[in-house]
Amino acid sequence: MTETPDFGVVLRAGGVALVLDLSEGGLPAVLHWGADCGALDEQGYSALLATGVLPVAPSEVDVPVRISILPEHTRGWMGRPGLSGSRAGAAWSPLWRVTGAMLDGTELAGASDRTVVNHGAGTLVVTAADDDARLAVTLTVELSEAGIVRTRAELQNLGEEAYQVDELLLCLPTPAIASEVLDFAGRWAGERAPQRRAMAIGAHRREGRRGRTGLDAAMILSVGTPGFGFAHGEVWGVHTAWSGNHVHQVERVLSGEQLLGGGELLLPGEVRLAQGERYESPWVYGIYGDGLDDSARRMHRHLRARPQHPGSIRPVTLNVWEAVYFDHDVDTLLELADRAAEIGIERFVLDDGWFGGRRNDRAGLGDWTVSGEVWPDGLHPLVDRVRGLGMQFGLWFEPEMVNIDSDLARTHPEWIMATGDRLPVESRHQQVLNLGIPEAYAHVRDAMCAILDEYDIAYIKWDHNRDLVDAGTQPLGRAGVHEQTLAFYRLVDELKARYPELEIESCSSGGGRVDLGALDRTDRVWVSDNNDPIDRQQSNRWTTQLVPPELMGNHIASGASHTTNRLHALSFRAVTALFGHLGVEWDLRRASEAELAELEGWIRLHKANRELLHGGELVRLDHPDASLSLNGVVAADGSAGLFAYVSLARASVASPGRIRLPGLLPTATYRVEPALVDGLPHGADTAPWWELGPLELTGAALDSIGVVMPRLRPEQAVLLRAVRVDDDDDPRGLLA
């Protein structure tokens, strides 16, 4: 190692610093990723570099191991290498030499008068090559204004023989104090179940091999200081923004280094590069925060700053799946549209069953033409009624799937993904349509465009209801998940380009496609097929670790859950669904007049607070009593907050005492009061202070002391609203 580095780059934004070393002609290595350390001059940078070098341990290589964002086995890294692959067994351990580096478009190499570059948010692009291995790589490292790191690599084969890429893993180091691991498990109707463990020597590796993100996806794999929670403890997380097979991992080796990594999981032979061809990895995100809420808020700010982030008001939606399932009767649906408009719903979505021979889930997938049997006049009567009532119209598609009992499968059986002469095992009575075949892709695209051209459709619910098994291209059966994932992205991109006002929801057996690869192109995710509010309390709470509320589909369903058959009061269902992109999944014809009036009240309350709910900053309460939960949003300027206090189960005490309301401005004074629709939940006992009317307390008092809440029965919830009293006459109308 030279005494002074060739140059270093210090990126600082959003309270985060990323310090990168490009010495000795090597790929960028991370000297620091975490809390902002301030600007570094040459002396400070050199000291930081020198003080981070580990001593050479006995029986290890004789020089300090330099670990770059793409870790190299050839430099002595004995963990999982960044690049795994070979050219027929050769060129499997490249030694990269940097050939160029640019920061926000400005060349850095040769800047002898600037050995340390201090910068704000920015993008560093480094090119490197191994002339012996005949490989080149371009590595992109970004720090966003919100303090989010993301990295991506593009590998190019310069040799005459094909190069097979087995894995490309991008990694960020974390300190040894990050000794506790948090990620997620899940299943259908039970997505985002948190799981914790202590970090140990070796790799904690989560692989997604389902051909989609997966109901059991790790989502974000985080490591942090022991006992880290929503409001305390440093946390470092990694997210792989890819909607196909993928990897999240953390690895700690015997020398003490610890790396968080992510990338695409490639099936055997899936990426073979001919001379000149390139493989581009997915973006791998690094998310740092002082507590999980800080991490989540940083991620939300990053996503909200994107140019494609939905800028329009999120319309309250009615989806008719749980109202009619496959029983598409025109008069019934027209009546549902009338009821929806009367209570303030703004978007009407027709779900599965409108096309081909799709009278049940065993037939018709792939035949994207309106069923003349069910809809003799096409969808026009329903679309015209919905639009005439002032609502948007949305439609369900599952473009990547096909039933064997369909005209498409009978005409083109070779378009079904398979590894040879056998068909994969069925799931949901369906197979996967190979969109990696150009003709199959064009067929689906053109069929969807024909529907979108004929009808005034503002929204697509895009479903993907099975894992990919034996996902190959006939007749040879070469693995095709990589190409299928790219085809999904390409199809969404084409539709968005052709219909720029079209919004698309990512649904996949519920929450099976919740990742930033999908969200780069779509406008919301369906959190879960399970609308039971008890289960949704968990899945919603943890989905917000990555996804801001306005991109999360949360629906008020019928009193008896279609998934669990549990009964819940409308107030509990509504409070649970309120913190997201609100919708209704209920046969409104069967609702009583009292229920419709109350539902209309909840919709009105949501609309009055929609700007806050969809633009505010997330807060979640750490509390030792697992029977209760508190979550909320606080306006970015501190002007208001809305909090949900939830009784999940019967507690061991009559009252937990004061409950803190975090996130408000400490020195500001707030008027605090309940936000009720149709009174307290049945059987609940009001908090005595509620009888006094709105009270005024400082944000510091609410955060550090809190207020006593009503005594609730299990599976009940109430809302509290805090509005800054010195705001000009409640400009957002939050007290309406």
PDB file of N, CA and C in Angstrom, residues 495-537:
ATOM      1  N   LEU A 495     -45.458  -0.667 -22.380  1.00  0.00           N
ATOM      2  CA  LEU A 495     -46.824  -0.211 -22.130  1.00  0.00           C
ATOM      3  C   LEU A 495     -46.823   1.187 -21.526  1.00  0.00           C
ATOM      4  N   LYS A 496     -45.890   1.445 -20.637  1.00  0.00           N
ATOM      5  CA  LYS A 496     -45.813   2.771 -20.024  1.00  0.00           C
ATOM      6  C   LYS A 496     -45.457   3.846 -21.065  1.00  0.00           C
ATOM      7  N   ALA A 497     -44.575   3.474 -21.998  1.00  0.00           N
ATOM      8  CA  ALA A 497     -44.198   4.433 -23.036  1.00  0.00           C
ATOM      9  C   ALA A 497     -45.373   4.733 -23.964  1.00  0.00           C
ATOM     10  N   ARG A 498     -46.149   3.710 -24.258  1.00  0.00           N
ATOM     11  CA  ARG A 498     -47.276   3.878 -25.190  1.00  0.00           C
ATOM     12  C   ARG A 498     -48.463   4.541 -24.510  1.00  0.00           C
ATOM     13  N   TYR A 499     -48.646   4.264 -23.212  1.00  0.00           N
ATOM     14  CA  TYR A 499     -49.777   4.817 -22.452  1.00  0.00           C
ATOM     15  C   TYR A 499     -49.214   5.517 -21.215  1.00  0.00           C
ATOM     16  N   PRO A 500     -48.695   6.717 -21.370  1.00  0.00           N
ATOM     17  CA  PRO A 500     -47.939   7.358 -20.279  1.00  0.00           C
ATOM     18  C   PRO A 500     -48.765   7.630 -19.018  1.00  0.00           C
ATOM     19  N   GLU A 501     -50.084   7.690 -19.113  1.00  0.00           N
ATOM     20  CA  GLU A 501     -50.916   7.937 -17.938  1.00  0.00           C
ATOM     21  C   GLU A 501     -51.330   6.648 -17.240  1.00  0.00           C
ATOM     22  N   LEU A 502     -51.002   5.505 -17.820  1.00  0.00           N
ATOM     23  CA  LEU A 502     -51.406   4.225 -17.256  1.00  0.00           C
ATOM     24  C   LEU A 502     -50.655   3.936 -15.958  1.00  0.00           C
ATOM     25  N   GLU A 503     -51.389   3.513 -14.947  1.00  0.00           N
ATOM     26  CA  GLU A 503     -50.764   3.064 -13.707  1.00  0.00           C
ATOM     27  C   GLU A 503     -50.861   1.544 -13.617  1.00  0.00           C
ATOM     28  N   ILE A 504     -49.830   0.928 -13.016  1.00  0.00           N
ATOM     29  CA  ILE A 504     -49.741  -0.529 -12.933  1.00  0.00           C
ATOM     30  C   ILE A 504     -49.424  -0.922 -11.499  1.00  0.00           C
ATOM     31  N   GLU A 505     -50.157  -1.914 -11.008  1.00  0.00           N
ATOM     32  CA  GLU A 505     -49.885  -2.495  -9.694  1.00  0.00           C
ATOM     33  C   GLU A 505     -49.120  -3.801  -9.860  1.00  0.00           C
ATOM     34  N   SER A 506     -48.101  -4.003  -9.041  1.00  0.00           N
ATOM     35  CA  SER A 506     -47.374  -5.270  -9.005  1.00  0.00           C
ATOM     36  C   SER A 506     -48.011  -6.165  -7.953  1.00  0.00           C
ATOM     37  N   CYS A 507     -48.675  -7.227  -8.428  1.00  0.00           N
ATOM     38  CA  CYS A 507     -49.284  -8.218  -7.552  1.00  0.00           C
ATOM     39  C   CYS A 507     -48.704  -9.575  -7.934  1.00  0.00           C
ATOM     40  N   SER A 508     -48.493 -10.428  -6.945  1.00  0.00           N
ATOM     41  CA  SER A 508     -47.934 -11.753  -7.235  1.00  0.00           C
ATOM     42  C   SER A 508     -48.339 -12.692  -6.107  1.00  0.00           C
ATOM     43  N   SER A 509     -49.483 -13.350  -6.282  1.00  0.00           N
ATOM     44  CA  SER A 509     -50.075 -14.139  -5.193  1.00  0.00           C
ATOM     45  C   SER A 509     -50.161 -13.280  -3.943  1.00  0.00           C
ATOM     46  N   GLY A 510     -50.436 -12.019  -4.118  1.00  0.00           N
ATOM     47  CA  GLY A 510     -50.361 -11.042  -3.035  1.00  0.00           C
ATOM     48  C   GLY A 510     -49.035 -10.321  -3.117  1.00  0.00           C
ATOM     49  N   GLY A 511     -48.218 -10.448  -2.059  1.00  0.00           N
ATOM     50  CA  GLY A 511     -46.984  -9.670  -1.960  1.00  0.00           C
ATOM     51  C   GLY A 511     -45.751 -10.401  -2.423  1.00  0.00           C
ATOM     52  N   GLY A 512     -45.846 -11.181  -3.499  1.00  0.00           N
ATOM     53  CA  GLY A 512     -44.718 -11.964  -3.971  1.00  0.00           C
ATOM     54  C   GLY A 512     -43.812 -11.263  -4.961  1.00  0.00           C
ATOM     55  N   ARG A 513     -44.090 -10.007  -5.277  1.00  0.00           N
ATOM     56  CA  ARG A 513     -43.203  -9.253  -6.169  1.00  0.00           C
ATOM     57  C   ARG A 513     -43.043  -7.842  -5.617  1.00  0.00           C
ATOM     58  N   VAL A 514     -42.506  -7.781  -4.401  1.00  0.00           N
ATOM     59  CA  VAL A 514     -42.245  -6.505  -3.737  1.00  0.00           C
ATOM     60  C   VAL A 514     -40.739  -6.294  -3.749  1.00  0.00           C
ATOM     61  N   ASP A 515     -40.264  -5.550  -4.724  1.00  0.00           N
ATOM     62  CA  ASP A 515     -38.836  -5.248  -4.850  1.00  0.00           C
ATOM     63  C   ASP A 515     -38.696  -3.984  -5.675  1.00  0.00           C
ATOM     64  N   LEU A 516     -37.528  -3.373  -5.605  1.00  0.00           N
ATOM     65  CA  LEU A 516     -37.331  -2.091  -6.272  1.00  0.00           C
ATOM     66  C   LEU A 516     -37.109  -2.233  -7.768  1.00  0.00           C
ATOM     67  N   GLY A 517     -36.857  -3.455  -8.255  1.00  0.00           N
ATOM     68  CA  GLY A 517     -36.859  -3.660  -9.691  1.00  0.00           C
ATOM     69  C   GLY A 517     -38.249  -3.490 -10.253  1.00  0.00           C
ATOM     70  N   ALA A 518     -39.239  -4.097  -9.591  1.00  0.00           N
ATOM     71  CA  ALA A 518     -40.629  -3.930 -10.005  1.00  0.00           C
ATOM     72  C   ALA A 518     -41.108  -2.505  -9.766  1.00  0.00           C
ATOM     73  N   LEU A 519     -40.746  -1.924  -8.628  1.00  0.00           N
ATOM     74  CA  LEU A 519     -41.239  -0.593  -8.293  1.00  0.00           C
ATOM     75  C   LEU A 519     -40.573   0.518  -9.092  1.00  0.00           C
ATOM     76  N   ASP A 520     -39.477   0.215  -9.781  1.00  0.00           N
ATOM     77  CA  ASP A 520     -38.925   1.196 -10.711  1.00  0.00           C
ATOM     78  C   ASP A 520     -39.883   1.454 -11.865  1.00  0.00           C
ATOM     79  N   ARG A 521     -40.830   0.515 -12.082  1.00  0.00           N
ATOM     80  CA  ARG A 521     -41.688   0.579 -13.263  1.00  0.00           C
ATOM     81  C   ARG A 521     -43.167   0.639 -12.939  1.00  0.00           C
ATOM     82  N   THR A 522     -43.545   0.237 -11.725  1.00  0.00           N
ATOM     83  CA  THR A 522     -44.953   0.174 -11.373  1.00  0.00           C
ATOM     84  C   THR A 522     -45.286   1.233 -10.334  1.00  0.00           C
ATOM     85  N   ASP A 523     -46.580   1.335 -10.029  1.00  0.00           N
ATOM     86  CA  ASP A 523     -47.056   2.469  -9.240  1.00  0.00           C
ATOM     87  C   ASP A 523     -47.559   2.090  -7.858  1.00  0.00           C
ATOM     88  N   ARG A 524     -47.631   0.804  -7.591  1.00  0.00           N
ATOM     89  CA  ARG A 524     -47.906   0.338  -6.241  1.00  0.00           C
ATOM     90  C   ARG A 524     -47.719  -1.172  -6.208  1.00  0.00           C
ATOM     91  N   VAL A 525     -47.641  -1.725  -5.000  1.00  0.00           N
ATOM     92  CA  VAL A 525     -47.573  -3.168  -4.819  1.00  0.00           C
ATOM     93  C   VAL A 525     -48.794  -3.602  -4.014  1.00  0.00           C
ATOM     94  N   TRP A 526     -49.234  -4.810  -4.269  1.00  0.00           N
ATOM     95  CA  TRP A 526     -50.278  -5.416  -3.456  1.00  0.00           C
ATOM     96  C   TRP A 526     -49.573  -6.147  -2.318  1.00  0.00           C
ATOM     97  N   VAL A 527     -49.820  -5.715  -1.094  1.00  0.00           N
ATOM     98  CA  VAL A 527     -49.050  -6.177   0.053  1.00  0.00           C
ATOM     99  C   VAL A 527     -49.310  -7.647   0.345  1.00  0.00           C
ATOM    100  N   SER A 528     -50.570  -8.068   0.250  1.00  0.00           N
ATOM    101  CA  SER A 528     -50.925  -9.439   0.574  1.00  0.00           C
ATOM    102  C   SER A 528     -52.327  -9.724   0.072  1.00  0.00           C
ATOM    103  N   ASP A 529     -52.588 -10.980  -0.296  1.00  0.00           N
ATOM    104  CA  ASP A 529     -53.958 -11.390  -0.594  1.00  0.00           C
ATOM    105  C   ASP A 529     -54.803 -11.481   0.665  1.00  0.00           C
ATOM    106  N   ASN A 530     -54.179 -11.368   1.810  1.00  0.00           N
ATOM    107  CA  ASN A 530     -54.854 -11.481   3.094  1.00  0.00           C
ATOM    108  C   ASN A 530     -55.221 -10.086   3.584  1.00  0.00           C
ATOM    109  N   ASN A 531     -56.523  -9.795   3.625  1.00  0.00           N
ATOM    110  CA  ASN A 531     -56.990  -8.507   4.125  1.00  0.00           C
ATOM    111  C   ASN A 531     -57.432  -8.555   5.577  1.00  0.00           C
ATOM    112  N   ASP A 532     -57.239  -9.684   6.252  1.00  0.00           N
ATOM    113  CA  ASP A 532     -57.520  -9.771   7.675  1.00  0.00           C
ATOM    114  C   ASP A 532     -56.672  -8.720   8.394  1.00  0.00           C
ATOM    115  N   PRO A 533     -57.295  -7.802   9.143  1.00  0.00           N
ATOM    116  CA  PRO A 533     -56.514  -6.680   9.700  1.00  0.00           C
ATOM    117  C   PRO A 533     -55.469  -7.091  10.725  1.00  0.00           C
ATOM    118  N   ILE A 534     -55.679  -8.181  11.450  1.00  0.00           N
ATOM    119  CA  ILE A 534     -54.644  -8.627  12.385  1.00  0.00           C
ATOM    120  C   ILE A 534     -53.381  -9.021  11.620  1.00  0.00           C
ATOM    121  N   ASP A 535     -53.536  -9.823  10.589  1.00  0.00           N
ATOM    122  CA  ASP A 535     -52.371 -10.222   9.803  1.00  0.00           C
ATOM    123  C   ASP A 535     -51.787  -9.049   9.033  1.00  0.00           C
ATOM    124  N   ARG A 536     -52.663  -8.157   8.553  1.00  0.00           N
ATOM    125  CA  ARG A 536     -52.173  -6.993   7.814  1.00  0.00           C
ATOM    126  C   ARG A 536     -51.390  -6.028   8.708  1.00  0.00           C
ATOM    127  N   GLN A 537     -51.686  -5.999  10.015  1.00  0.00           N
ATOM    128  CA  GLN A 537     -50.899  -5.154  10.900  1.00  0.00           C
ATOM    129  C   GLN A 537     -49.418  -5.497  10.783  1.00  0.00           C
TER     130      GLN A 537
END
